Amino acid sequence: MAAVAEVTRWRLLLVLSVAALGATGAPRPPNILLLLMDDMGWGDLGVYGEPSRETPNLDQMAAEGMLFPNFYTANPLCSPSRAALLTGRLPIRNGFYTTSGHARNAYTPQEIVGGIPDSEHLLPELLKEAGYVSKIVGKWHLGHRPQFHPLKHGFDEWFGSPNCHFGPYDNRARPNIPVYRDWEMVGRYYEEFPINLKTGEANLTQIYLQEALDFIRRQQAARRPFFLYWAVDATHAPVYASKPFLGTSQRGRYGDAVREMDDSVGKILRLLQDLRITKDTFVFFTSDNGAALISAPKQGGSNGPFLCGKQTTFEGGMREPAIAWWPGHILAGQVSHQLGSIMDLFTTSLALAGLEPPRDRTIDGVSLLPAMLQGQLTDRPIFYYRGNTLMAVTLGQYKAHFWTWTNSWEEFRQGIDFCPGQNVSGVTTHTQEEHTKLPLIFHLGRDPGERFPLSFASTEYVDALGRITPVVLQHQEALVPGQPQLNVCDKAVMNWAPPGCEKSGKCLTPPESVPEKCSWPH
């Protein structure tokens, strides 16, 4: 009942807020733009302290809106975090995890058999109830077999790819990854959509930008509320940028990609201003997980003062840049210390549309409207999962680690390092260390880098543990894991002959193979 009451209260607030949009008729719900970056770190924006100050448009967006310094993803890897955003649910609930090993990271490579289950309700599917037209531009990453296609899960339009721009491949053992327009393959990465790995030149961000601008113009002309999910991937290794941006950053090629992203966001916001729909359009900018320090500094970003990066459940892998922008509704120049989650974008978007979240399942996301419109803070936990394992939880300023692990000694000795230059004895471990009986607890306000755990004997530790323990027990007792989707791989299900390949002559013949357990890094 409390959840229903909150939705009703914020629906009323929304109606009162939207009423200021004009007296030309019954107000329609605001447009929703979710701008999701790929492997961009907390420390990559000037507004978060990046010293080269090469993100003027995003910094201006923050100056005109609200900055969230304590905003988290739901998993330190691409696919699970995107599933969490679009379902409002932890990956352990929506199936985007593996049981192939304890605390194993997993995603959706070309040979994955699973994907987003039909039983999950995705945001664009639910927004249809309020008349929204939805488009995804860029990286889907929730499965590539036909039953997992985004247009089967609520989106009306798609331009992009089911995967990241890995490659190039030989189209024999492994095909190059396809690019789609809606149901039809229109080419493949490194073929019709070239990426020069030597120079880093690719025009993909400009193509994705034009797709976004065209969609906004068309929906505004039709006077329809729209949801645009702009999920671009230039900052994921191998990073790329178009020719006008190459060589322009003090940060090298990764910085070139960030600069082009920043410029693109600026053009999107300027179009909203030119169309005079800024007060009708809610925009949120964030990233899917922390910067991939394994690729840094040439191919990866910065996580600022935080420990480690992508693939880990330390702050550098989970805390994300986040900016909300809605002129006329969100006051300019605000900083919210609300603990936020990428899953909150699901619940917040439904609230903006005047819709209630599904009642037949647990929804982990909460509405950020109280924080954004009234400055109210909600006391809520942030759960850090790695695969099937709860690694840590943050409540207030305190973070408790129940397991610590970066990656195996075997991988580390091969040069795979998720925490380069950041060894913290007893914390950044290369074996899976259990702390469930006596968690390592850090005060993130005083120690954002997770270097100085509280003394077990201190009153502060006892008090923090006393607050955290019942929250964790309640979560674990009520948890019903979803059917794991990331266990089985089969080369035969790769994108050998996607829809539309006949027209382009790009159909390929799959090799003989049998399903097998996916081999995940350890």
Coordinates of C-alpha atoms in Angstrom, one line a residue:
M1 CA 0.0 0.0 0.0
A2 CA 2.9 2.4 0.8
A3 CA 4.3 1.9 -2.7
V4 CA 0.9 2.6 -4.3
A5 CA 0.4 5.7 -2.1
E6 CA 3.8 7.0 -3.2
V7 CA 3.0 6.5 -6.9
T8 CA -0.3 8.2 -6.4
R9 CA 1.3 11.2 -4.6
W10 CA 4.0 11.6 -7.3
R11 CA 1.4 11.2 -10.1
L12 CA -0.4 14.2 -8.6
L13 CA 2.8 16.1 -8.3
L14 CA 3.6 15.3 -11.9
V15 CA 0.2 16.5 -13.1
L16 CA 0.7 19.8 -11.2
S17 CA 4.2 20.1 -12.6
V18 CA 3.2 19.3 -16.1
A19 CA 0.3 21.7 -16.0
A20 CA 2.8 24.5 -16.4
L21 CA 3.6 23.3 -19.8
G22 CA 0.8 25.2 -21.3
A23 CA -2.9 25.5 -21.7
T24 CA -3.2 24.2 -25.2
G25 CA -5.1 21.1 -24.0
A26 CA -4.8 18.2 -21.8
P27 CA -1.1 17.8 -20.8
R28 CA 0.7 14.8 -22.1
P29 CA 3.5 13.1 -20.2
P30 CA 7.0 14.3 -20.7
N31 CA 9.4 12.9 -23.2
I32 CA 12.1 10.7 -21.7
L33 CA 15.7 10.5 -22.9
L34 CA 18.1 8.1 -21.2
L35 CA 21.7 8.7 -22.4
L36 CA 23.7 5.6 -21.5
M37 CA 27.5 5.6 -22.0
D38 CA 29.6 2.5 -22.2
D39 CA 32.5 2.0 -19.7
M40 CA 32.6 5.7 -18.9
G41 CA 34.0 6.4 -15.5
W42 CA 32.9 8.7 -12.7
G43 CA 36.0 10.8 -13.2
D44 CA 35.7 11.3 -16.9
L45 CA 33.6 14.6 -16.7
G46 CA 34.9 18.0 -15.9
V47 CA 32.1 18.5 -13.4
Y48 CA 33.5 15.5 -11.5
G49 CA 37.0 17.0 -11.5
E50 CA 38.6 15.7 -14.7
P51 CA 41.5 18.2 -15.0
S52 CA 41.5 18.7 -18.8
R53 CA 37.9 20.0 -18.6
E54 CA 36.9 18.6 -22.0
T55 CA 33.2 18.0 -21.4
P56 CA 31.7 21.5 -21.6
N57 CA 28.3 20.4 -22.7
L58 CA 27.9 17.8 -20.0
D59 CA 29.3 20.2 -17.4
Q60 CA 26.7 22.8 -18.6
M61 CA 24.0 20.1 -18.4
A62 CA 24.9 19.6 -14.8
A63 CA 24.9 23.3 -14.1
E64 CA 21.4 23.5 -15.5
G65 CA 20.2 20.4 -13.8
M66 CA 21.1 18.1 -10.9
L67 CA 24.3 16.1 -10.3
F68 CA 24.2 12.8 -8.5
P69 CA 27.6 12.0 -7.1
N70 CA 26.4 8.8 -5.4
F71 CA 24.8 7.0 -8.3
Y72 CA 25.4 3.3 -8.9
T73 CA 25.0 0.6 -11.6
A74 CA 23.5 -2.7 -10.7
N75 CA 26.5 -4.8 -11.9
P76 CA 30.1 -4.0 -12.9
L77 CA 29.6 -5.4 -16.4
C78 CA 27.7 -4.2 -19.6
S79 CA 24.9 -6.8 -20.2
P80 CA 23.6 -7.2 -16.6
S81 CA 23.6 -3.5 -15.9
R82 CA 21.5 -2.8 -19.1
A83 CA 19.0 -5.6 -18.1
A84 CA 18.7 -3.9 -14.7
L85 CA 18.0 -0.5 -16.2
L86 CA 15.3 -1.7 -18.5
T87 CA 13.6 -4.0 -15.9
G88 CA 14.1 -2.1 -12.7
R89 CA 15.4 -5.3 -11.2
L90 CA 18.7 -6.7 -10.0
P91 CA 20.4 -9.1 -12.5
I92 CA 20.0 -11.9 -10.0
R93 CA 16.3 -11.4 -10.4
N94 CA 16.0 -10.9 -14.1
G95 CA 18.3 -13.8 -15.0
F96 CA 21.4 -11.9 -16.2
Y97 CA 23.9 -13.9 -14.3
T98 CA 25.7 -17.2 -14.4
T99 CA 25.9 -20.1 -12.0
S100 CA 28.9 -21.5 -13.7
G101 CA 31.1 -20.3 -10.8
H102 CA 31.0 -18.4 -7.6
A103 CA 30.9 -14.6 -8.2
R104 CA 31.6 -15.0 -11.9
N105 CA 31.0 -12.0 -14.2
A106 CA 29.1 -12.9 -17.4
Y107 CA 27.6 -11.0 -20.4
T108 CA 26.1 -11.8 -23.8
P109 CA 28.9 -12.6 -26.3
Q110 CA 27.8 -13.8 -29.8
E111 CA 27.7 -17.4 -28.8
I112 CA 25.4 -16.9 -25.8
V113 CA 22.2 -18.9 -25.9
G114 CA 20.2 -16.9 -23.4
G115 CA 18.9 -13.4 -23.3
I116 CA 16.2 -11.2 -21.7
P117 CA 13.3 -13.5 -20.7
D118 CA 9.8 -12.9 -22.0
S119 CA 8.6 -12.9 -18.4
E120 CA 10.4 -9.6 -17.8
H121 CA 8.5 -6.4 -18.4
L122 CA 10.8 -3.9 -20.0
L123 CA 10.4 -0.1 -19.7
P124 CA 9.3 0.6 -23.4
E125 CA 6.7 -2.1 -23.2
L126 CA 5.2 -0.5 -20.1
L127 CA 5.4 3.0 -21.5
K128 CA 3.1 2.0 -24.4
E129 CA 0.3 2.2 -21.9
A130 CA 0.8 6.0 -21.7
G131 CA 1.1 6.4 -25.5
Y132 CA 4.9 6.5 -25.8
V133 CA 6.8 5.7 -29.0
S134 CA 10.2 4.2 -28.1
K135 CA 13.5 3.9 -29.9
I136 CA 16.8 2.3 -29.0
V137 CA 19.9 3.7 -30.7
G138 CA 23.2 1.8 -30.2
K139 CA 24.0 -1.2 -28.1
W140 CA 21.3 -3.7 -27.0
H141 CA 23.3 -6.4 -25.4
L142 CA 20.4 -8.4 -24.0
G143 CA 20.6 -11.3 -26.3
H144 CA 20.9 -11.6 -30.1
R145 CA 18.6 -14.5 -31.0
P146 CA 15.3 -13.5 -32.7
Q147 CA 13.2 -13.9 -29.5
F148 CA 15.4 -11.4 -27.7
H149 CA 15.2 -8.7 -30.4
P150 CA 14.4 -5.2 -28.9
L151 CA 11.3 -4.8 -31.0
K152 CA 9.9 -8.0 -29.3
H153 CA 10.3 -6.3 -26.0
G154 CA 8.5 -3.0 -26.4
F155 CA 10.7 -0.8 -28.6
D156 CA 9.2 0.5 -31.8
E157 CA 12.4 1.4 -33.6
W158 CA 16.1 0.3 -33.4
F159 CA 19.2 1.4 -35.0
G160 CA 22.3 -0.4 -33.6
S161 CA 23.7 -3.7 -32.8
P162 CA 23.0 -6.6 -30.4
N163 CA 26.6 -6.5 -29.2
C164 CA 29.6 -4.2 -28.8
H165 CA 31.9 -3.4 -31.7
F166 CA 34.3 -6.3 -31.1
G167 CA 36.2 -7.6 -34.1
P168 CA 37.1 -7.8 -36.9
Y169 CA 36.4 -11.5 -37.3
D170 CA 37.0 -13.8 -40.3
N171 CA 33.3 -14.7 -40.9
R172 CA 34.3 -18.3 -40.8
A173 CA 35.0 -19.3 -37.1
R174 CA 33.1 -16.2 -36.0
P175 CA 31.0 -13.6 -37.9
N176 CA 31.4 -9.9 -37.7
I177 CA 28.7 -8.4 -35.6
P178 CA 25.6 -7.2 -37.4
V179 CA 24.0 -3.7 -37.3
Y180 CA 20.2 -3.5 -37.6
R181 CA 17.6 -1.0 -38.6
D182 CA 14.5 -2.4 -36.9
W183 CA 14.2 -6.0 -38.0
E184 CA 16.6 -5.9 -40.9
M185 CA 20.4 -6.2 -40.9
V186 CA 21.9 -3.3 -42.8
G187 CA 25.5 -4.3 -42.5
R188 CA 28.2 -5.5 -40.1
Y189 CA 30.9 -3.8 -38.0
Y190 CA 34.2 -3.5 -39.9
E191 CA 32.4 -4.0 -43.2
E192 CA 29.6 -1.6 -44.1
F193 CA 30.4 0.2 -40.8
P194 CA 34.2 0.5 -40.7
I195 CA 36.3 1.0 -37.6
N196 CA 40.0 1.6 -38.2
L197 CA 41.7 0.0 -35.2
K198 CA 45.0 1.5 -36.1
T199 CA 43.8 5.1 -36.2
G200 CA 40.6 4.8 -34.1
E201 CA 38.5 6.4 -36.8
A202 CA 34.9 5.5 -37.1
N203 CA 31.8 7.5 -37.9
L204 CA 29.4 5.5 -35.7
T205 CA 28.8 8.2 -33.1
Q206 CA 27.8 10.7 -35.8
I207 CA 25.4 8.1 -37.2
Y208 CA 23.9 7.4 -33.8
L209 CA 23.6 11.1 -33.2
Q210 CA 21.7 11.7 -36.4
E211 CA 19.4 8.7 -35.6
A212 CA 18.6 10.4 -32.3
L213 CA 18.0 13.9 -33.8
D214 CA 15.8 12.5 -36.5
F215 CA 13.7 10.5 -34.1
I216 CA 13.1 13.5 -31.8
R217 CA 12.1 15.7 -34.7
R218 CA 9.7 13.1 -36.1
Q219 CA 8.0 12.5 -32.7
Q220 CA 7.7 16.2 -31.9
A221 CA 6.1 16.8 -35.4
A222 CA 3.6 14.0 -34.6
R223 CA 3.0 15.4 -31.1
R224 CA 3.6 12.1 -29.5
P225 CA 5.4 11.5 -26.2
F226 CA 8.6 9.6 -26.9
F227 CA 11.2 7.5 -25.1
L228 CA 14.7 7.5 -26.5
Y229 CA 17.3 5.1 -25.2
W230 CA 20.6 6.4 -26.6
A231 CA 23.1 3.6 -25.8
V232 CA 26.3 4.4 -27.6
D233 CA 29.6 2.6 -27.2
A234 CA 32.5 4.6 -28.5
T235 CA 34.2 4.7 -25.0
H236 CA 34.3 0.9 -24.9
A237 CA 37.6 -0.6 -26.1
P238 CA 38.5 -0.5 -28.9
V239 CA 37.6 3.2 -28.5
Y240 CA 36.8 5.2 -31.6
A241 CA 35.9 8.7 -32.7
S242 CA 35.1 10.4 -36.0
K243 CA 37.9 12.3 -37.9
P244 CA 37.1 15.8 -36.7
F245 CA 37.6 14.7 -33.1
L246 CA 40.6 12.4 -33.5
G247 CA 43.8 14.0 -31.9
T248 CA 41.9 16.8 -30.2
S249 CA 42.0 15.6 -26.6
Q250 CA 44.7 16.0 -24.1
R251 CA 43.7 12.5 -22.9
G252 CA 44.5 10.6 -26.1
R253 CA 42.1 8.5 -28.1
Y254 CA 39.8 7.8 -25.2
G255 CA 39.5 11.5 -24.6
D256 CA 38.7 12.0 -28.3
A257 CA 35.7 9.6 -27.9
V258 CA 34.6 11.4 -24.7
R259 CA 34.8 14.8 -26.5
E260 CA 32.6 13.5 -29.4
M261 CA 30.1 12.1 -26.9
D262 CA 30.0 15.4 -25.1
D263 CA 29.5 17.3 -28.4
S264 CA 26.7 14.9 -29.3
V265 CA 24.9 15.4 -26.0
G266 CA 25.2 19.1 -26.6
K267 CA 23.6 18.8 -30.0
I268 CA 20.7 16.7 -28.6
L269 CA 20.0 19.3 -25.9
R270 CA 20.2 22.2 -28.3
L271 CA 17.6 20.5 -30.6
L272 CA 15.3 20.2 -27.6
Q273 CA 15.8 23.9 -27.0
D274 CA 15.3 24.8 -30.7
L275 CA 12.0 22.8 -30.7
R276 CA 11.0 24.5 -27.4
I277 CA 10.3 21.2 -25.7
T278 CA 12.9 21.4 -22.9
K279 CA 10.2 21.7 -20.3
D280 CA 8.4 18.7 -21.8
T281 CA 11.5 16.5 -21.9
F282 CA 13.3 14.7 -19.0
V283 CA 16.9 13.8 -19.8
F284 CA 19.2 11.6 -17.7
F285 CA 22.9 10.9 -18.4
T286 CA 24.9 8.0 -16.9
S287 CA 27.1 5.0 -17.7
D288 CA 26.6 1.2 -17.6
N289 CA 29.6 0.5 -15.3
G290 CA 32.9 2.0 -14.2
A291 CA 35.8 2.7 -16.5
A292 CA 37.7 -0.3 -17.7
L293 CA 41.1 0.3 -16.1
I294 CA 42.3 -2.9 -17.8
S295 CA 42.3 -0.9 -21.0
A296 CA 43.6 2.4 -19.4
P297 CA 45.2 4.8 -20.1
K298 CA 45.0 4.6 -23.9
Q299 CA 41.7 2.7 -24.2
G300 CA 40.0 3.4 -20.8
G301 CA 38.8 6.2 -18.6
S302 CA 39.0 7.4 -15.1
N303 CA 37.1 6.5 -11.9
G304 CA 38.3 9.5 -10.0
P305 CA 39.2 8.8 -6.4
F306 CA 37.5 5.4 -6.3
L307 CA 39.1 1.9 -6.1
C308 CA 39.5 -0.3 -9.1
G309 CA 37.2 -0.4 -12.1
K310 CA 34.9 -2.4 -14.4
Q311 CA 34.4 -6.1 -13.4
T312 CA 34.8 -5.3 -9.7
T313 CA 32.4 -4.4 -7.0
F314 CA 34.7 -1.8 -5.5
E315 CA 33.4 1.8 -6.0
G316 CA 35.3 2.3 -9.2
G317 CA 33.4 -0.5 -10.9
M318 CA 30.0 0.5 -9.6
R319 CA 29.7 4.2 -9.0
E320 CA 28.8 6.2 -12.2
P321 CA 28.5 9.8 -13.4
A322 CA 24.9 10.8 -13.4
I323 CA 23.1 14.1 -14.4
A324 CA 19.4 14.8 -14.5
W325 CA 18.1 17.7 -16.7
W326 CA 14.5 18.9 -16.9
P327 CA 14.4 22.7 -17.2
G328 CA 11.4 24.3 -15.4
H329 CA 11.1 21.3 -13.1
I330 CA 14.5 20.4 -11.7
L331 CA 16.1 23.5 -10.3
A332 CA 19.5 24.4 -11.9
G333 CA 22.8 23.8 -10.2
Q334 CA 21.6 21.2 -7.7
V335 CA 23.6 18.4 -6.2
S336 CA 21.7 15.5 -4.7
H337 CA 23.3 13.1 -2.2
Q338 CA 20.6 10.6 -2.7
L339 CA 21.9 7.1 -3.2
G340 CA 20.8 6.3 -6.7
S341 CA 20.8 3.3 -8.9
I342 CA 20.5 2.7 -12.6
M343 CA 17.4 0.7 -11.8
D344 CA 15.8 3.9 -10.5
L345 CA 15.5 5.1 -14.1
F346 CA 12.9 2.4 -14.7
T347 CA 10.7 3.4 -11.8
T348 CA 11.3 7.2 -12.3
S349 CA 10.4 6.9 -16.0
L350 CA 7.1 5.1 -15.1
A351 CA 6.3 7.8 -12.5
L352 CA 6.9 10.5 -15.1
A353 CA 4.5 8.7 -17.4
G354 CA 1.9 8.5 -14.6
L355 CA 2.2 4.7 -14.5
E356 CA 2.7 2.3 -11.6
P357 CA 5.5 -0.4 -11.6
P358 CA 4.3 -4.0 -12.0
R359 CA 2.9 -5.3 -8.7
D360 CA 3.5 -9.0 -9.4
R361 CA 7.3 -8.9 -8.9
T362 CA 10.0 -7.2 -6.8
I363 CA 11.1 -3.9 -8.3
D364 CA 14.5 -2.8 -7.0
G365 CA 14.4 0.7 -8.5
V366 CA 12.8 3.6 -6.6
S367 CA 11.5 6.9 -8.0
L368 CA 14.0 9.7 -8.0
L369 CA 11.3 12.3 -8.3
P370 CA 11.2 13.2 -4.6
A371 CA 15.0 13.8 -4.8
M372 CA 14.8 15.8 -8.0
L373 CA 11.7 17.9 -7.5
Q374 CA 11.6 18.4 -3.7
G375 CA 15.1 17.6 -2.5
Q376 CA 13.9 14.7 -0.4
L377 CA 16.4 11.9 0.4
T378 CA 15.2 8.3 0.7
D379 CA 17.2 5.9 3.0
R380 CA 17.8 2.8 0.9
P381 CA 20.5 0.2 0.4
I382 CA 22.6 -0.4 -2.7
F383 CA 23.4 -4.0 -3.3
Y384 CA 26.6 -5.0 -5.2
Y385 CA 26.3 -8.3 -7.0
R386 CA 29.0 -10.0 -9.0
G387 CA 27.3 -12.9 -10.8
N388 CA 25.3 -15.0 -8.3
T389 CA 27.0 -13.5 -5.3
L390 CA 26.2 -10.6 -3.0
M391 CA 29.6 -9.0 -2.6
A392 CA 28.8 -5.8 -0.7
V393 CA 26.1 -3.4 0.4
T394 CA 26.1 0.4 1.0
L395 CA 23.7 1.9 3.5
G396 CA 24.1 5.6 4.1
Q397 CA 27.8 6.4 4.3
Y398 CA 28.8 2.8 5.2
K399 CA 29.8 0.1 2.8
A400 CA 30.2 -3.5 4.0
H401 CA 32.1 -6.1 1.9
F402 CA 31.1 -9.7 2.4
W403 CA 33.4 -10.9 -0.3
T404 CA 36.5 -9.3 -1.8
W405 CA 38.0 -10.3 -5.1
T406 CA 39.5 -8.6 -8.1
N407 CA 40.5 -11.5 -10.4
S408 CA 42.5 -14.7 -10.2
W409 CA 46.2 -14.9 -9.7
E410 CA 46.3 -16.8 -13.0
E411 CA 44.8 -13.8 -14.9
F412 CA 46.8 -11.3 -12.9
R413 CA 50.1 -12.9 -13.8
Q414 CA 49.0 -12.8 -17.5
G415 CA 48.8 -9.0 -17.1
I416 CA 45.0 -8.7 -16.6
D417 CA 44.7 -6.1 -13.9
F418 CA 41.4 -4.5 -12.8
C419 CA 43.1 -2.3 -10.3
P420 CA 46.3 -1.0 -11.8
G421 CA 48.5 0.9 -9.3
Q422 CA 45.8 0.5 -6.6
N423 CA 46.8 -2.5 -4.5
V424 CA 45.2 -2.4 -1.0
S425 CA 46.4 -5.2 1.2
G426 CA 43.6 -7.5 2.3
V427 CA 41.1 -5.7 0.1
T428 CA 42.1 -6.0 -3.6
T429 CA 42.6 -9.7 -3.3
H430 CA 43.3 -12.2 -6.1
T431 CA 41.6 -15.1 -4.3
Q432 CA 37.9 -14.9 -3.3
E433 CA 38.0 -13.9 0.4
E434 CA 34.9 -14.3 2.5
H435 CA 34.0 -11.7 5.1
T436 CA 30.4 -12.7 5.8
K437 CA 30.9 -13.1 9.6
L438 CA 33.0 -10.0 10.0
P439 CA 32.5 -7.7 6.9
L440 CA 35.1 -5.2 5.9
I441 CA 33.3 -1.8 6.5
F442 CA 34.4 1.5 5.0
H443 CA 33.0 5.0 5.6
L444 CA 32.7 6.2 2.0
G445 CA 32.5 9.9 3.0
R446 CA 35.9 9.9 4.7
D447 CA 37.4 7.1 2.7
P448 CA 35.9 7.0 -0.9
G449 CA 38.9 4.9 -2.0
E450 CA 38.1 2.0 0.3
R451 CA 41.6 1.9 1.8
F452 CA 41.0 2.1 5.5
P453 CA 38.5 -0.4 6.9
L454 CA 36.9 0.4 10.2
S455 CA 38.4 -1.4 13.2
F456 CA 36.3 -4.4 14.2
A457 CA 36.6 -3.3 17.8
S458 CA 35.3 0.3 17.3
T459 CA 31.9 1.5 18.3
E460 CA 31.4 2.9 14.8
Y461 CA 31.9 -0.6 13.3
V462 CA 29.5 -2.2 15.7
D463 CA 26.8 0.5 15.1
A464 CA 27.2 0.3 11.3
L465 CA 27.1 -3.5 11.3
G466 CA 24.0 -3.3 13.4
R467 CA 22.2 -1.2 10.8
I468 CA 23.4 -3.2 7.8
T469 CA 22.9 -6.7 9.0
P470 CA 19.0 -6.7 9.2
V471 CA 18.8 -5.1 5.7
V472 CA 21.0 -7.8 4.2
L473 CA 19.1 -10.6 6.0
Q474 CA 15.8 -9.3 4.8
H475 CA 17.0 -9.0 1.2
Q476 CA 18.5 -12.5 1.2
E477 CA 15.4 -14.1 2.8
A478 CA 13.1 -12.6 0.3
L479 CA 15.3 -13.1 -2.8
V480 CA 13.9 -15.4 -5.6
P481 CA 16.6 -15.7 -8.2
G482 CA 15.6 -15.7 -11.9
Q483 CA 16.5 -18.5 -14.2
P484 CA 20.1 -17.8 -15.2
Q485 CA 20.5 -16.8 -18.8
L486 CA 24.2 -16.7 -19.1
N487 CA 25.3 -20.3 -18.6
V488 CA 25.1 -21.9 -22.1
C489 CA 27.0 -21.0 -25.2
D490 CA 26.8 -22.4 -28.7
K491 CA 28.6 -21.1 -31.8
A492 CA 25.7 -22.2 -34.0
V493 CA 23.5 -19.4 -32.5
M494 CA 25.9 -16.6 -33.5
N495 CA 24.7 -14.0 -36.0
W496 CA 25.5 -16.0 -39.1
A497 CA 22.3 -15.3 -41.0
P498 CA 20.3 -12.5 -39.2
P499 CA 17.1 -11.0 -40.8
G500 CA 17.8 -9.1 -43.9
C501 CA 21.1 -10.7 -44.7
E502 CA 19.7 -12.1 -48.0
K503 CA 19.3 -8.7 -49.5
S504 CA 22.8 -7.7 -48.8
G505 CA 24.3 -11.1 -49.6
K506 CA 25.8 -11.3 -46.1
C507 CA 24.3 -14.6 -45.0
L508 CA 27.0 -16.9 -43.6
T509 CA 27.1 -20.7 -42.9
P510 CA 27.5 -21.6 -39.2
P511 CA 30.0 -24.3 -38.2
E512 CA 29.0 -27.5 -36.6
S513 CA 28.8 -27.1 -32.8
V514 CA 27.0 -28.3 -29.7
P515 CA 25.8 -26.3 -26.7
E516 CA 28.3 -26.1 -23.8
K517 CA 28.9 -24.3 -20.6
C518 CA 30.2 -20.8 -21.2
S519 CA 33.8 -20.2 -20.3
W520 CA 33.9 -17.1 -18.2
P521 CA 37.1 -15.3 -16.9
H522 CA 38.0 -16.2 -13.3

